[in-house]
């Protein structure tokens, strides 16, 4: 059965500060653990006024330290910004502190604008082969007997699970070639989703890490007690995407009534493209849209993003999503059991 997980950016709402975002992230993770979510990932972004998860490994430690069983990881670490050895040491430390609960998702984008990327990057020279080489180097550090003369301490022998993240066909090809699990960013870049999934599954090579393809897909959920309230809550994320694509990123704005009716045709088109993989509505609406998406993609796991201004409303949205999913699984199991003689 498809698993549900959470992607968190430690969002900073208008009128709030990062300190409150970190409290909210931990509170969400604690609720997620209780509700039965499988993992809780945080994403590396830099220079974004509305995102507080820049020091991703530090925030992972904060969340893992306040929870007991849920897996915690990166969705993802933008590897071009870092030395593979440093990341191996960071995640080796996390795995040592919280054994069996740490994931390392890797992306090749900078997670920022070009000016910030230049400030972050260890060097300004790269080629198309650098990311695969960095991933291979990082994987080697976690093995029992690394081929490299260098050692990640801690890190060696810890076998931290590594994922490839992507929003294009490149990541799908790399994950398949290396035999790694694959997470596609369909929650904001859905255009190539089905093609990427097909390539990954068709060309996957079994490895010591994974014996068959495993696909996780990003999916937005804005759930509330009514369809009208859900669309109202979703307007915060819609405004944030328009602000970002217009070159004026800002803190998460409060929701606006009938927002989609107040914007122009080009902006509506943009949002319909970006947020194509979304469920917005009450329990019944969310159930239909989530089930349709899973049926279409065959996803092994959904990573739910719910960028809602009010923290309590955000908690309620995630609660509804898991309630809907659990009910769907129960129905499927009952239907299957009816065929057993």
Coordinates of C-alpha atoms in Angstrom, one line a residue:
X1 CA 0.0 0.0 0.0
X2 CA 1.1 3.5 -0.8
X3 CA 2.8 5.3 2.2
X4 CA 2.2 8.9 3.2
X5 CA 5.0 11.2 4.3
X6 CA 5.5 14.9 4.9
X7 CA 7.7 17.6 3.2
X8 CA 8.3 20.6 5.4
X9 CA 10.1 23.8 4.5
X10 CA 9.7 25.3 8.0
X11 CA 7.5 28.1 6.4
X12 CA 7.8 31.6 7.8
X13 CA 4.4 33.3 7.8
X14 CA 3.9 37.0 7.6
X15 CA 4.2 38.5 11.1
X16 CA 6.3 35.5 12.3
X17 CA 10.0 34.6 12.8
X18 CA 12.1 31.5 12.1
X19 CA 12.1 30.6 15.8
X20 CA 8.3 30.0 15.6
X21 CA 8.7 28.1 12.3
X22 CA 11.1 25.6 14.1
X23 CA 8.6 25.1 16.9
X24 CA 5.8 24.5 14.3
X25 CA 7.9 22.0 12.4
X26 CA 8.6 20.0 15.5
X27 CA 4.9 20.2 16.5
X28 CA 3.9 19.0 13.1
X29 CA 6.4 16.1 13.2
X30 CA 5.1 15.0 16.6
X31 CA 1.6 15.0 15.3
X32 CA 2.6 13.2 12.1
X33 CA 4.3 10.5 14.1
X34 CA 1.1 10.0 16.1
X35 CA -1.1 10.0 13.0
X36 CA 1.1 7.3 11.2
X37 CA 3.1 9.3 8.6
X38 CA 6.1 7.3 7.5
X39 CA 8.8 10.0 7.2
X40 CA 9.3 13.7 7.7
X41 CA 11.6 15.5 5.3
X42 CA 13.0 19.0 5.3
X43 CA 14.3 20.8 2.2
X44 CA 17.4 22.9 1.7
X45 CA 16.6 26.4 0.4
X46 CA 18.6 29.6 0.8
X47 CA 17.8 33.3 0.7
X48 CA 14.1 32.7 0.8
X49 CA 12.2 35.0 3.2
X50 CA 9.4 32.4 3.6
X51 CA 11.6 29.3 4.2
X52 CA 13.6 28.7 7.3
X53 CA 15.1 25.2 6.5
X54 CA 18.5 26.5 5.1
X55 CA 20.6 24.7 7.8
X56 CA 18.8 21.4 6.9
X57 CA 21.0 19.0 8.9
X58 CA 20.6 21.1 12.1
X59 CA 16.8 21.2 11.7
X60 CA 16.7 17.5 11.1
X61 CA 18.5 17.0 14.4
X62 CA 15.9 19.3 16.1
X63 CA 13.0 17.3 14.7
X64 CA 14.5 13.8 15.2
X65 CA 15.4 14.8 18.8
X66 CA 11.8 15.6 19.5
X67 CA 10.3 12.5 18.0
X68 CA 10.7 8.8 18.6
X69 CA 9.8 6.6 15.6
X70 CA 9.2 8.6 12.4
X71 CA 12.0 8.7 9.8
X72 CA 13.5 12.2 9.4
X73 CA 15.6 13.3 6.5
X74 CA 16.3 15.8 3.7
X75 CA 14.1 16.4 0.7
X76 CA 16.7 17.3 -0.1
X77 CA 20.3 18.3 0.4
X78 CA 21.5 20.3 -2.6
X79 CA 24.8 18.5 -3.2
X80 CA 26.4 21.0 -5.5
X81 CA 26.5 23.4 -2.4
X82 CA 28.6 21.0 -0.3
X83 CA 31.5 18.7 -0.1
X84 CA 30.4 15.0 -0.1
X85 CA 32.6 14.4 2.8
X86 CA 31.0 17.1 4.9
X87 CA 27.5 15.7 4.1
X88 CA 28.7 12.2 5.0
X89 CA 29.9 13.5 8.3
X90 CA 26.7 15.4 9.0
X91 CA 24.4 12.5 8.2
X92 CA 26.7 10.0 9.8
X93 CA 26.4 12.1 13.0
X94 CA 22.6 12.2 12.6
X95 CA 22.4 8.4 12.0
X96 CA 24.6 7.9 15.1
X97 CA 22.3 10.0 17.2
X98 CA 19.1 8.6 15.8
X99 CA 19.9 5.1 14.5
X100 CA 17.6 3.7 11.8
X101 CA 15.6 6.9 11.4
X102 CA 17.7 9.1 9.0
X103 CA 17.2 9.6 5.2
X104 CA 19.5 11.5 2.9
X105 CA 17.7 12.9 -0.2
X106 CA 20.0 14.5 -2.7
X107 CA 19.3 17.1 -5.4
X108 CA 21.6 18.8 -8.0
X109 CA 19.9 22.2 -8.0
X110 CA 21.3 25.0 -5.8
X111 CA 18.0 25.6 -4.0
X112 CA 18.4 29.3 -4.4
X113 CA 18.9 32.1 -6.9
X114 CA 22.1 32.4 -8.9
X115 CA 23.7 35.1 -6.7
X116 CA 23.1 33.0 -3.6
X117 CA 24.3 29.9 -5.3
X118 CA 27.6 31.6 -6.1
X119 CA 28.0 32.6 -2.5
X120 CA 27.3 29.0 -1.4
X121 CA 29.2 27.0 -3.9
X122 CA 32.5 25.5 -3.1
X123 CA 33.7 26.4 -6.6
X124 CA 32.3 27.9 -9.7
X125 CA 33.4 25.2 -12.1
X126 CA 31.2 22.2 -12.7
X127 CA 30.3 19.8 -15.5
X128 CA 27.6 17.3 -16.2
X129 CA 29.4 14.5 -14.6
X130 CA 30.1 16.2 -11.3
X131 CA 26.8 15.3 -9.5
X132 CA 26.9 11.6 -10.3
X133 CA 30.5 11.5 -9.1
X134 CA 29.6 13.3 -5.9
X135 CA 26.7 10.9 -5.3
X136 CA 29.0 7.9 -5.8
X137 CA 31.7 9.5 -3.5
X138 CA 29.0 10.0 -0.8
X139 CA 27.7 6.5 -1.1
X140 CA 31.2 5.2 -0.7
X141 CA 31.8 7.0 2.6
X142 CA 28.8 5.1 4.1
X143 CA 30.1 1.6 3.1
X144 CA 31.8 -0.8 5.5
X145 CA 35.1 -0.6 3.5
X146 CA 35.2 2.6 1.5
X147 CA 37.4 2.6 -1.6
X148 CA 38.5 6.1 -0.8
X149 CA 41.5 6.7 1.5
X150 CA 39.4 9.2 3.3
X151 CA 37.0 8.3 6.1
X152 CA 33.8 10.0 7.2
X153 CA 33.9 9.8 11.0
X154 CA 31.1 9.2 11.9
X155 CA 29.8 7.8 8.6
X156 CA 31.8 4.7 7.6
X157 CA 29.6 1.6 7.8
X158 CA 26.4 3.4 8.7
X159 CA 24.7 2.8 5.3
X160 CA 22.5 5.9 5.5
X161 CA 19.7 5.5 2.9
X162 CA 20.3 7.8 -0.1
X163 CA 17.6 9.0 -2.4
X164 CA 17.9 10.9 -5.7
X165 CA 15.5 13.8 -6.0
X166 CA 14.6 15.5 -9.3
X167 CA 12.1 17.5 -11.3
X168 CA 13.3 16.4 -14.7
X169 CA 14.3 13.2 -16.6
X170 CA 18.0 13.5 -15.5
X171 CA 17.3 12.5 -11.9
X172 CA 15.2 9.5 -13.0
X173 CA 18.0 8.2 -15.3
X174 CA 20.6 8.6 -12.5
X175 CA 18.5 7.0 -9.8
X176 CA 17.7 4.1 -12.1
X177 CA 21.4 3.6 -13.2
X178 CA 22.6 3.7 -9.5
X179 CA 19.7 1.5 -8.2
X180 CA 18.5 4.1 -5.7
X181 CA 15.0 5.2 -4.7
X182 CA 13.6 8.2 -6.6
X183 CA 11.6 11.2 -5.4
X184 CA 10.0 13.4 -8.1
X185 CA 9.1 17.1 -7.3
X186 CA 5.6 16.8 -8.8
X187 CA 4.3 19.2 -6.1
X188 CA 5.7 22.1 -8.0
X189 CA 7.1 20.8 -11.3
X190 CA 4.7 18.1 -12.6
X191 CA 5.2 18.5 -16.3
X192 CA 7.6 15.6 -16.8
X193 CA 6.3 13.4 -14.0
X194 CA 4.9 10.5 -15.9
X195 CA 7.8 10.4 -18.4
X196 CA 10.3 10.4 -15.5
X197 CA 8.4 7.6 -13.7
X198 CA 8.4 5.5 -16.8
X199 CA 12.1 6.0 -17.5
X200 CA 13.0 5.2 -13.9
X201 CA 11.0 2.0 -13.8
X202 CA 11.9 0.8 -17.2
X203 CA 15.7 1.3 -16.8
X204 CA 16.1 0.5 -13.1
X205 CA 19.1 -1.6 -12.3
X206 CA 18.9 -3.6 -9.0
X207 CA 21.7 -2.8 -6.6
X208 CA 22.9 -3.4 -3.1
X209 CA 20.7 -0.5 -2.0
X210 CA 17.4 -1.5 -3.7
X211 CA 16.2 -4.6 -5.5
X212 CA 13.3 -3.0 -7.4
X213 CA 12.2 0.6 -8.3
X214 CA 10.7 2.7 -5.5
X215 CA 8.9 6.0 -6.5
X216 CA 8.0 8.8 -4.1
X217 CA 6.0 11.7 -5.6
X218 CA 5.4 15.2 -4.2
X219 CA 1.7 16.0 -3.8
X220 CA 0.0 19.1 -2.4
X221 CA -2.9 18.8 -0.1
X222 CA -5.1 21.7 1.2
X223 CA -7.8 20.0 3.2
X224 CA -10.4 21.6 5.4
X225 CA -14.0 20.9 6.7
X226 CA -15.4 22.4 3.5
X227 CA -14.3 22.8 -0.1
X228 CA -14.7 26.6 0.2
X229 CA -12.5 26.7 3.3
X230 CA -9.9 24.5 1.6
X231 CA -9.7 26.8 -1.4
X232 CA -9.4 29.8 0.9
X233 CA -6.4 28.2 2.7
X234 CA -4.8 27.2 -0.6
X235 CA -4.6 30.8 -1.6
X236 CA -1.6 31.4 0.6
X237 CA 0.5 28.9 -1.4
X238 CA -0.9 30.3 -4.6
X239 CA 0.2 33.8 -3.7
X240 CA 3.6 32.5 -2.6
X241 CA 4.2 30.7 -6.0
X242 CA 3.2 33.9 -7.9
X243 CA 5.5 36.0 -5.8
X244 CA 8.4 33.6 -6.3
X245 CA 7.9 33.3 -10.0
X246 CA 7.6 37.1 -10.3
X247 CA 11.1 37.5 -8.6
X248 CA 9.7 38.8 -5.3
X249 CA 9.8 36.0 -2.8
X250 CA 8.3 36.8 0.5
X251 CA 7.0 35.4 3.7
X252 CA 3.9 33.2 3.5
X253 CA 1.0 35.6 3.1
X254 CA -2.4 35.2 4.8
X255 CA -5.2 33.6 2.7
X256 CA -7.5 35.6 0.5
X257 CA -11.1 34.9 -0.3
X258 CA -11.8 34.0 -4.0
X259 CA -8.1 34.6 -4.9
X260 CA -8.2 32.7 -8.2
X261 CA -11.0 35.0 -9.4
X262 CA -8.9 38.1 -8.6
X263 CA -5.9 37.3 -10.7
X264 CA -5.3 37.4 -14.5
X265 CA -5.5 34.6 -17.0
X266 CA -1.7 34.2 -17.2
X267 CA -1.4 33.8 -13.4
X268 CA -4.2 31.3 -13.3
X269 CA -2.5 29.3 -16.1
X270 CA 0.8 29.4 -14.1
X271 CA -0.8 28.1 -11.0
X272 CA -2.7 25.4 -12.8
X273 CA 0.6 24.2 -14.3
X274 CA 2.6 24.4 -11.0
X275 CA -0.1 23.0 -8.8
X276 CA -1.5 20.3 -11.1
X277 CA -0.6 17.6 -8.6
X278 CA -2.8 18.8 -5.8
X279 CA -5.9 18.0 -3.8
X280 CA -8.0 20.9 -2.5
X281 CA -11.2 20.4 -0.6
X282 CA -13.1 18.6 2.2
X283 CA -12.7 15.0 3.2
X284 CA -14.7 13.5 0.3
X285 CA -13.0 15.7 -2.3
X286 CA -9.5 15.0 -1.0
X287 CA -10.2 11.3 -1.0
X288 CA -11.3 11.3 -4.6
X289 CA -8.3 13.4 -5.8
X290 CA -5.7 11.5 -3.8
X291 CA -7.0 8.1 -4.9
X292 CA -7.1 9.2 -8.5
X293 CA -3.4 10.4 -8.3
X294 CA -2.2 7.2 -6.8
X295 CA -4.1 5.1 -9.3
X296 CA -2.7 7.2 -12.2
X297 CA 1.0 7.0 -11.0
X298 CA 1.2 3.8 -9.0
X299 CA 3.3 5.8 -6.5
X300 CA 4.9 3.7 -3.7
X301 CA 4.8 6.8 -1.5
X302 CA 3.4 10.3 -1.5
X303 CA 5.2 13.1 0.2
X304 CA 2.5 15.6 1.2
X305 CA 3.2 19.3 1.0
X306 CA 0.7 21.6 2.7
X307 CA 1.9 25.2 2.7
X308 CA -0.9 26.8 4.8
X309 CA -0.6 30.1 6.6
X310 CA -2.2 29.1 10.0
X311 CA -0.4 26.4 11.8
X312 CA -3.5 24.8 13.3
X313 CA -5.2 24.8 9.9
X314 CA -2.1 23.1 8.5
X315 CA -2.2 20.4 11.2
X316 CA -5.8 19.8 10.4
X317 CA -5.1 19.5 6.7
X318 CA -2.4 16.8 7.4
X319 CA -4.8 15.0 9.8
X320 CA -7.5 14.9 7.1
X321 CA -5.1 13.6 4.5
X322 CA -4.0 10.7 6.7
X323 CA -7.6 9.9 7.8
X324 CA -8.6 9.7 4.2
X325 CA -5.7 7.5 3.3
X326 CA -6.2 5.2 6.2
X327 CA -9.9 4.8 5.3
X328 CA -9.0 4.0 1.7
X329 CA -6.5 1.3 2.7
X330 CA -9.1 -0.3 5.0
X331 CA -11.6 -0.4 2.2
X332 CA -9.1 -2.0 -0.2
X333 CA -8.2 -4.6 2.4
X334 CA -11.8 -5.4 3.0
X335 CA -12.4 -5.7 -0.7
X336 CA -9.5 -8.1 -1.1
X337 CA -10.5 -10.2 1.9
X338 CA -13.9 -10.7 0.3
X339 CA -12.2 -12.7 -2.4
X340 CA -10.5 -15.1 0.1
X341 CA -12.3 -18.4 0.5

